[in-house]
Amino acid sequence: HSDSIIRFDHLSAHGVTGMVDSRLHLIKGRMDTRVKPAQGPGSRFEIQTPSAISAVRGTEYRAAVIPETKSSNVEVLEGKVAVSGAHKKKLIKAGYGTQVVSGKPPIPPRKLLNPPRLKAIPKVIRTIHSILTWEPVDGAEQYRVELSDDPDFNTILWQQFSHYLRVSLPDLSDGRYFIRIRAVDELGLEGKMAYQNIQIDARPQAPIQLKPLEAFV
């Protein structure tokens, strides 16, 4: 994600065995990971943050550093993740997350918030700065909205937090885009995602009538 700093501490592959040892240090910000299932007993994938270590052997999960509270969040979407802090370890399964404050063990697994239910939008959007709306999610403090031109969201073109149940989309060129949105709880743990494809065909905009003015009665 934007404004993030990652250090690659160790990257190695063991010949033709398929074993891979990867250790990353998330110093600042947030990252999404999709880890292929490990091959061989020596395979390892770890993400270290200032307050926690997460280790997996094949899964999809998110990690974030929260500097305001000197803590780290881990949110598991698929598989299982072993999260360690203060020499204590908890196994977090899919659909749950945890927070690790510096010097403390991980909190008990916390269920991730449900995905927001998006309200209907036109099949083709013909206006600039169209409004995206959704239903409220119990326990949500705010919502994260992300937009990409890639269905896998390998590149995020735009993102925004909203404390409301709506957001105004940016000024986009005509084309096909992909949106995902998730609720965020009071600990900053981000929930399961809702997806929406959109097609924008807003240019050229219809001209605005200036004259003659409508008669007033």
mmCIF file of C-alpha atoms in Angstrom:
data_model
loop_
_atom_site.group_PDB
_atom_site.id
_atom_site.type_symbol
_atom_site.label_atom_id
_atom_site.label_comp_id
_atom_site.label_asym_id
_atom_site.label_seq_id
_atom_site.Cartn_x
_atom_site.Cartn_y
_atom_site.Cartn_z
ATOM 1 C CA HIS A 1 0.000 0.000 0.000
ATOM 2 C CA SER A 2 1.002 3.634 -0.389
ATOM 3 C CA ASP A 3 3.279 5.224 2.218
ATOM 4 C CA SER A 4 4.623 1.827 3.328
ATOM 5 C CA ILE A 5 8.206 0.715 3.971
ATOM 6 C CA ILE A 6 9.255 -2.949 3.655
ATOM 7 C CA ARG A 7 12.721 -4.376 4.214
ATOM 8 C CA PHE A 8 13.621 -7.731 2.674
ATOM 9 C CA ASP A 9 15.643 -9.448 5.383
ATOM 10 C CA HIS A 10 16.108 -12.855 3.759
ATOM 11 C CA LEU A 11 15.189 -14.284 0.360
ATOM 12 C CA SER A 12 16.470 -17.689 -0.735
ATOM 13 C CA ALA A 13 15.452 -20.652 -2.883
ATOM 14 C CA HIS A 14 16.923 -24.126 -2.360
ATOM 15 C CA GLY A 15 17.822 -25.489 -5.774
ATOM 16 C CA VAL A 16 15.288 -27.736 -7.466
ATOM 17 C CA THR A 17 13.582 -28.729 -4.207
ATOM 18 C CA GLY A 18 11.085 -25.892 -4.429
ATOM 19 C CA MET A 19 11.822 -24.803 -0.854
ATOM 20 C CA VAL A 20 11.772 -21.028 -0.392
ATOM 21 C CA ASP A 21 12.755 -19.023 2.683
ATOM 22 C CA SER A 22 11.357 -15.469 2.720
ATOM 23 C CA ARG A 23 11.486 -13.061 5.649
ATOM 24 C CA LEU A 24 10.170 -9.520 5.320
ATOM 25 C CA HIS A 25 10.091 -6.638 7.779
ATOM 26 C CA LEU A 26 7.090 -4.315 7.527
ATOM 27 C CA ILE A 27 8.491 -1.156 9.064
ATOM 28 C CA LYS A 28 5.622 1.149 8.201
ATOM 29 C CA GLY A 29 2.211 0.964 6.539
ATOM 30 C CA ARG A 30 0.186 -2.006 5.318
ATOM 31 C CA MET A 31 0.640 -4.956 2.982
ATOM 32 C CA ASP A 32 -1.542 -7.666 1.448
ATOM 33 C CA THR A 33 0.029 -11.073 0.875
ATOM 34 C CA ARG A 34 -0.886 -14.115 -1.202
ATOM 35 C CA VAL A 35 1.496 -16.931 -0.340
ATOM 36 C CA LYS A 36 1.687 -20.092 -2.427
ATOM 37 C CA PRO A 37 1.622 -23.370 -0.442
ATOM 38 C CA ALA A 38 5.104 -24.187 0.807
ATOM 39 C CA GLN A 39 7.083 -27.127 -0.550
ATOM 40 C CA GLY A 40 9.454 -28.997 1.723
ATOM 41 C CA PRO A 41 10.112 -28.742 5.449
ATOM 42 C CA GLY A 42 12.574 -25.869 5.019
ATOM 43 C CA SER A 43 10.107 -23.511 3.392
ATOM 44 C CA ARG A 44 9.172 -20.426 5.347
ATOM 45 C CA PHE A 45 7.390 -17.110 4.868
ATOM 46 C CA GLU A 46 7.472 -14.566 7.679
ATOM 47 C CA ILE A 47 6.476 -10.948 8.059
ATOM 48 C CA GLN A 48 7.972 -9.134 11.026
ATOM 49 C CA THR A 49 6.617 -5.837 12.328
ATOM 50 C CA PRO A 50 7.885 -3.720 15.251
ATOM 51 C CA SER A 51 5.634 -5.684 17.624
ATOM 52 C CA ALA A 52 4.862 -9.070 16.027
ATOM 53 C CA ILE A 53 5.941 -11.898 13.748
ATOM 54 C CA SER A 54 3.503 -13.719 11.459
ATOM 55 C CA ALA A 55 4.501 -17.033 9.868
ATOM 56 C CA VAL A 56 2.605 -19.029 7.235
ATOM 57 C CA ARG A 57 2.982 -21.974 4.872
ATOM 58 C CA GLY A 58 0.463 -20.918 2.267
ATOM 59 C CA THR A 59 -2.374 -18.453 2.812
ATOM 60 C CA GLU A 60 -3.784 -14.999 2.104
ATOM 61 C CA TYR A 61 -3.643 -12.364 4.814
ATOM 62 C CA ARG A 62 -3.003 -8.704 5.566
ATOM 63 C CA ALA A 63 -0.557 -7.067 7.971
ATOM 64 C CA ALA A 64 -0.431 -3.466 9.146
ATOM 65 C CA VAL A 65 1.616 -1.314 11.505
ATOM 66 C CA ILE A 66 -0.379 1.108 13.682
ATOM 67 C CA PRO A 67 2.162 3.663 14.962
ATOM 68 C CA GLU A 68 -0.350 5.593 17.093
ATOM 69 C CA THR A 69 -0.846 2.599 19.412
ATOM 70 C CA LYS A 70 2.562 0.927 18.823
ATOM 71 C CA SER A 71 0.738 -2.150 17.613
ATOM 72 C CA SER A 72 0.385 -4.429 14.607
ATOM 73 C CA ASN A 73 -2.746 -5.926 13.061
ATOM 74 C CA VAL A 74 -3.007 -9.233 11.222
ATOM 75 C CA GLU A 75 -6.165 -10.161 9.272
ATOM 76 C CA VAL A 76 -6.443 -13.684 7.803
ATOM 77 C CA LEU A 77 -8.547 -14.217 4.681
ATOM 78 C CA GLU A 78 -7.503 -17.783 3.763
ATOM 79 C CA GLY A 79 -5.597 -20.524 5.573
ATOM 80 C CA LYS A 80 -3.993 -20.039 8.983
ATOM 81 C CA VAL A 81 -1.330 -17.697 10.344
ATOM 82 C CA ALA A 82 0.811 -18.156 13.460
ATOM 83 C CA VAL A 83 1.212 -14.737 15.105
ATOM 84 C CA SER A 84 3.828 -14.190 17.820
ATOM 85 C CA GLY A 85 4.413 -11.383 20.289
ATOM 86 C CA ALA A 86 6.175 -11.185 23.679
ATOM 87 C CA HIS A 87 7.227 -14.854 23.282
ATOM 88 C CA LYS A 88 3.583 -15.942 23.004
ATOM 89 C CA LYS A 89 1.981 -17.397 19.898
ATOM 90 C CA LYS A 90 -1.603 -17.661 18.651
ATOM 91 C CA LEU A 91 -2.881 -19.468 15.569
ATOM 92 C CA ILE A 92 -5.296 -17.244 13.641
ATOM 93 C CA LYS A 93 -7.576 -18.953 11.131
ATOM 94 C CA ALA A 94 -9.412 -17.543 8.128
ATOM 95 C CA GLY A 95 -12.057 -14.947 8.919
ATOM 96 C CA TYR A 96 -10.318 -13.755 12.079
ATOM 97 C CA GLY A 97 -7.698 -11.196 13.034
ATOM 98 C CA THR A 98 -5.544 -10.201 15.961
ATOM 99 C CA GLN A 99 -3.680 -7.193 17.291
ATOM 100 C CA VAL A 100 -0.279 -7.239 18.942
ATOM 101 C CA VAL A 101 0.771 -4.261 21.074
ATOM 102 C CA SER A 102 4.519 -3.868 21.512
ATOM 103 C CA GLY A 103 5.718 -5.967 24.462
ATOM 104 C CA LYS A 104 2.427 -7.864 24.805
ATOM 105 C CA PRO A 105 1.100 -11.177 23.441
ATOM 106 C CA PRO A 106 -1.460 -11.255 20.599
ATOM 107 C CA ILE A 107 -5.056 -10.643 21.665
ATOM 108 C CA PRO A 108 -7.482 -13.574 21.252
ATOM 109 C CA PRO A 109 -8.672 -14.112 17.648
ATOM 110 C CA ARG A 110 -11.314 -11.553 16.747
ATOM 111 C CA LYS A 111 -13.884 -12.209 14.033
ATOM 112 C CA LEU A 112 -13.475 -9.936 11.023
ATOM 113 C CA LEU A 113 -16.411 -7.710 10.160
ATOM 114 C CA ASN A 114 -18.765 -8.844 7.405
ATOM 115 C CA PRO A 115 -18.418 -7.329 3.932
ATOM 116 C CA PRO A 116 -20.630 -4.293 3.285
ATOM 117 C CA ARG A 117 -23.635 -4.829 1.029
ATOM 118 C CA LEU A 118 -23.281 -2.437 -1.885
ATOM 119 C CA LYS A 119 -26.352 -0.669 -3.199
ATOM 120 C CA ALA A 120 -27.211 -1.011 -6.880
ATOM 121 C CA ILE A 121 -25.375 1.184 -9.353
ATOM 122 C CA PRO A 122 -25.966 1.590 -13.119
ATOM 123 C CA LYS A 123 -24.362 -0.989 -15.416
ATOM 124 C CA VAL A 124 -22.703 1.933 -17.199
ATOM 125 C CA ILE A 125 -21.816 5.089 -15.245
ATOM 126 C CA ARG A 126 -22.252 8.205 -17.375
ATOM 127 C CA THR A 127 -21.448 10.922 -14.836
ATOM 128 C CA ILE A 128 -18.157 12.089 -13.346
ATOM 129 C CA HIS A 129 -17.667 11.712 -9.573
ATOM 130 C CA SER A 130 -20.474 9.171 -9.271
ATOM 131 C CA ILE A 131 -21.515 8.242 -5.715
ATOM 132 C CA LEU A 132 -20.987 4.703 -4.386
ATOM 133 C CA THR A 133 -23.217 3.731 -1.430
ATOM 134 C CA TRP A 134 -23.582 0.685 0.817
ATOM 135 C CA GLU A 135 -25.481 -0.707 3.792
ATOM 136 C CA PRO A 136 -24.063 -0.264 7.338
ATOM 137 C CA VAL A 137 -22.029 -3.030 8.971
ATOM 138 C CA ASP A 138 -22.433 -3.685 12.708
ATOM 139 C CA GLY A 139 -19.266 -2.724 14.591
ATOM 140 C CA ALA A 140 -17.801 -0.591 11.793
ATOM 141 C CA GLU A 141 -16.017 2.633 12.720
ATOM 142 C CA GLN A 142 -15.204 3.483 9.116
ATOM 143 C CA TYR A 143 -14.803 1.903 5.678
ATOM 144 C CA ARG A 144 -11.901 1.524 3.259
ATOM 145 C CA VAL A 145 -12.676 1.808 -0.462
ATOM 146 C CA GLU A 146 -10.089 0.806 -3.071
ATOM 147 C CA LEU A 147 -10.193 1.069 -6.874
ATOM 148 C CA SER A 148 -8.081 -0.695 -9.486
ATOM 149 C CA ASP A 149 -8.054 -1.465 -13.197
ATOM 150 C CA ASP A 150 -6.804 -4.971 -12.296
ATOM 151 C CA PRO A 151 -9.233 -7.594 -10.913
ATOM 152 C CA ASP A 152 -6.470 -8.933 -8.628
ATOM 153 C CA PHE A 153 -5.762 -5.435 -7.248
ATOM 154 C CA ASN A 154 -2.038 -5.780 -7.817
ATOM 155 C CA THR A 155 -2.059 -2.038 -8.487
ATOM 156 C CA ILE A 156 -4.357 0.251 -6.514
ATOM 157 C CA LEU A 157 -5.187 3.413 -8.441
ATOM 158 C CA TRP A 158 -7.141 5.135 -5.668
ATOM 159 C CA GLN A 159 -8.218 4.496 -2.095
ATOM 160 C CA GLN A 160 -10.082 6.388 0.588
ATOM 161 C CA PHE A 161 -11.472 5.980 4.086
ATOM 162 C CA SER A 162 -15.052 7.026 4.742
ATOM 163 C CA HIS A 163 -16.885 7.432 8.036
ATOM 164 C CA TYR A 164 -20.125 7.526 6.086
ATOM 165 C CA LEU A 165 -22.054 5.013 3.965
ATOM 166 C CA ARG A 166 -21.020 6.601 0.718
ATOM 167 C CA VAL A 167 -18.027 7.864 -1.197
ATOM 168 C CA SER A 168 -17.560 9.962 -4.311
ATOM 169 C CA LEU A 169 -15.477 8.196 -6.936
ATOM 170 C CA PRO A 170 -12.518 10.093 -8.423
ATOM 171 C CA ASP A 171 -12.446 11.616 -11.902
ATOM 172 C CA LEU A 172 -11.676 8.526 -13.986
ATOM 173 C CA SER A 173 -11.052 7.958 -17.658
ATOM 174 C CA ASP A 174 -13.652 5.906 -19.482
ATOM 175 C CA GLY A 175 -13.116 2.175 -19.062
ATOM 176 C CA ARG A 176 -13.644 -0.808 -16.798
ATOM 177 C CA TYR A 177 -12.667 -0.687 -13.127
ATOM 178 C CA PHE A 178 -12.851 -2.870 -10.031
ATOM 179 C CA ILE A 179 -13.850 -1.686 -6.570
ATOM 180 C CA ARG A 180 -13.490 -3.397 -3.221
ATOM 181 C CA ILE A 181 -14.708 -2.140 0.125
ATOM 182 C CA ARG A 182 -14.345 -3.392 3.688
ATOM 183 C CA ALA A 183 -15.433 -2.268 7.127
ATOM 184 C CA VAL A 184 -12.890 -1.279 9.803
ATOM 185 C CA ASP A 185 -13.525 -1.864 13.522
ATOM 186 C CA GLU A 186 -12.398 0.197 16.519
ATOM 187 C CA LEU A 187 -9.023 -1.611 16.671
ATOM 188 C CA GLY A 188 -8.328 -0.829 13.032
ATOM 189 C CA LEU A 189 -8.854 -4.461 11.992
ATOM 190 C CA GLU A 190 -10.201 -4.491 8.440
ATOM 191 C CA GLY A 191 -12.929 -6.972 7.571
ATOM 192 C CA LYS A 192 -13.988 -9.151 4.668
ATOM 193 C CA MET A 193 -14.260 -7.499 1.284
ATOM 194 C CA ALA A 194 -17.154 -6.726 -1.024
ATOM 195 C CA TYR A 195 -16.414 -6.372 -4.730
ATOM 196 C CA GLN A 196 -18.039 -4.405 -7.529
ATOM 197 C CA ASN A 197 -17.151 -4.044 -11.214
ATOM 198 C CA ILE A 198 -17.992 -0.746 -12.871
ATOM 199 C CA GLN A 199 -17.972 0.506 -16.438
ATOM 200 C CA ILE A 200 -17.479 4.242 -16.949
ATOM 201 C CA ASP A 201 -18.578 5.968 -20.140
ATOM 202 C CA ALA A 202 -18.882 9.605 -19.046
ATOM 203 C CA ARG A 203 -17.071 11.457 -21.800
ATOM 204 C CA PRO A 204 -17.881 13.690 -23.474
ATOM 205 C CA GLN A 205 -20.203 15.122 -20.862
ATOM 206 C CA ALA A 206 -23.570 16.410 -22.048
ATOM 207 C CA PRO A 207 -23.469 20.191 -22.610
ATOM 208 C CA ILE A 208 -25.042 22.456 -20.017
ATOM 209 C CA GLN A 209 -27.673 24.821 -21.374
ATOM 210 C CA LEU A 210 -26.779 28.453 -20.681
ATOM 211 C CA LYS A 211 -29.291 30.258 -22.902
ATOM 212 C CA PRO A 212 -32.143 30.757 -23.320
ATOM 213 C CA LEU A 213 -33.068 30.694 -19.638
ATOM 214 C CA GLU A 214 -36.234 28.950 -18.604
ATOM 215 C CA ALA A 215 -39.138 31.299 -18.040
ATOM 216 C CA PHE A 216 -40.232 31.716 -14.449
ATOM 217 C CA VAL A 217 -43.899 32.071 -13.551
#
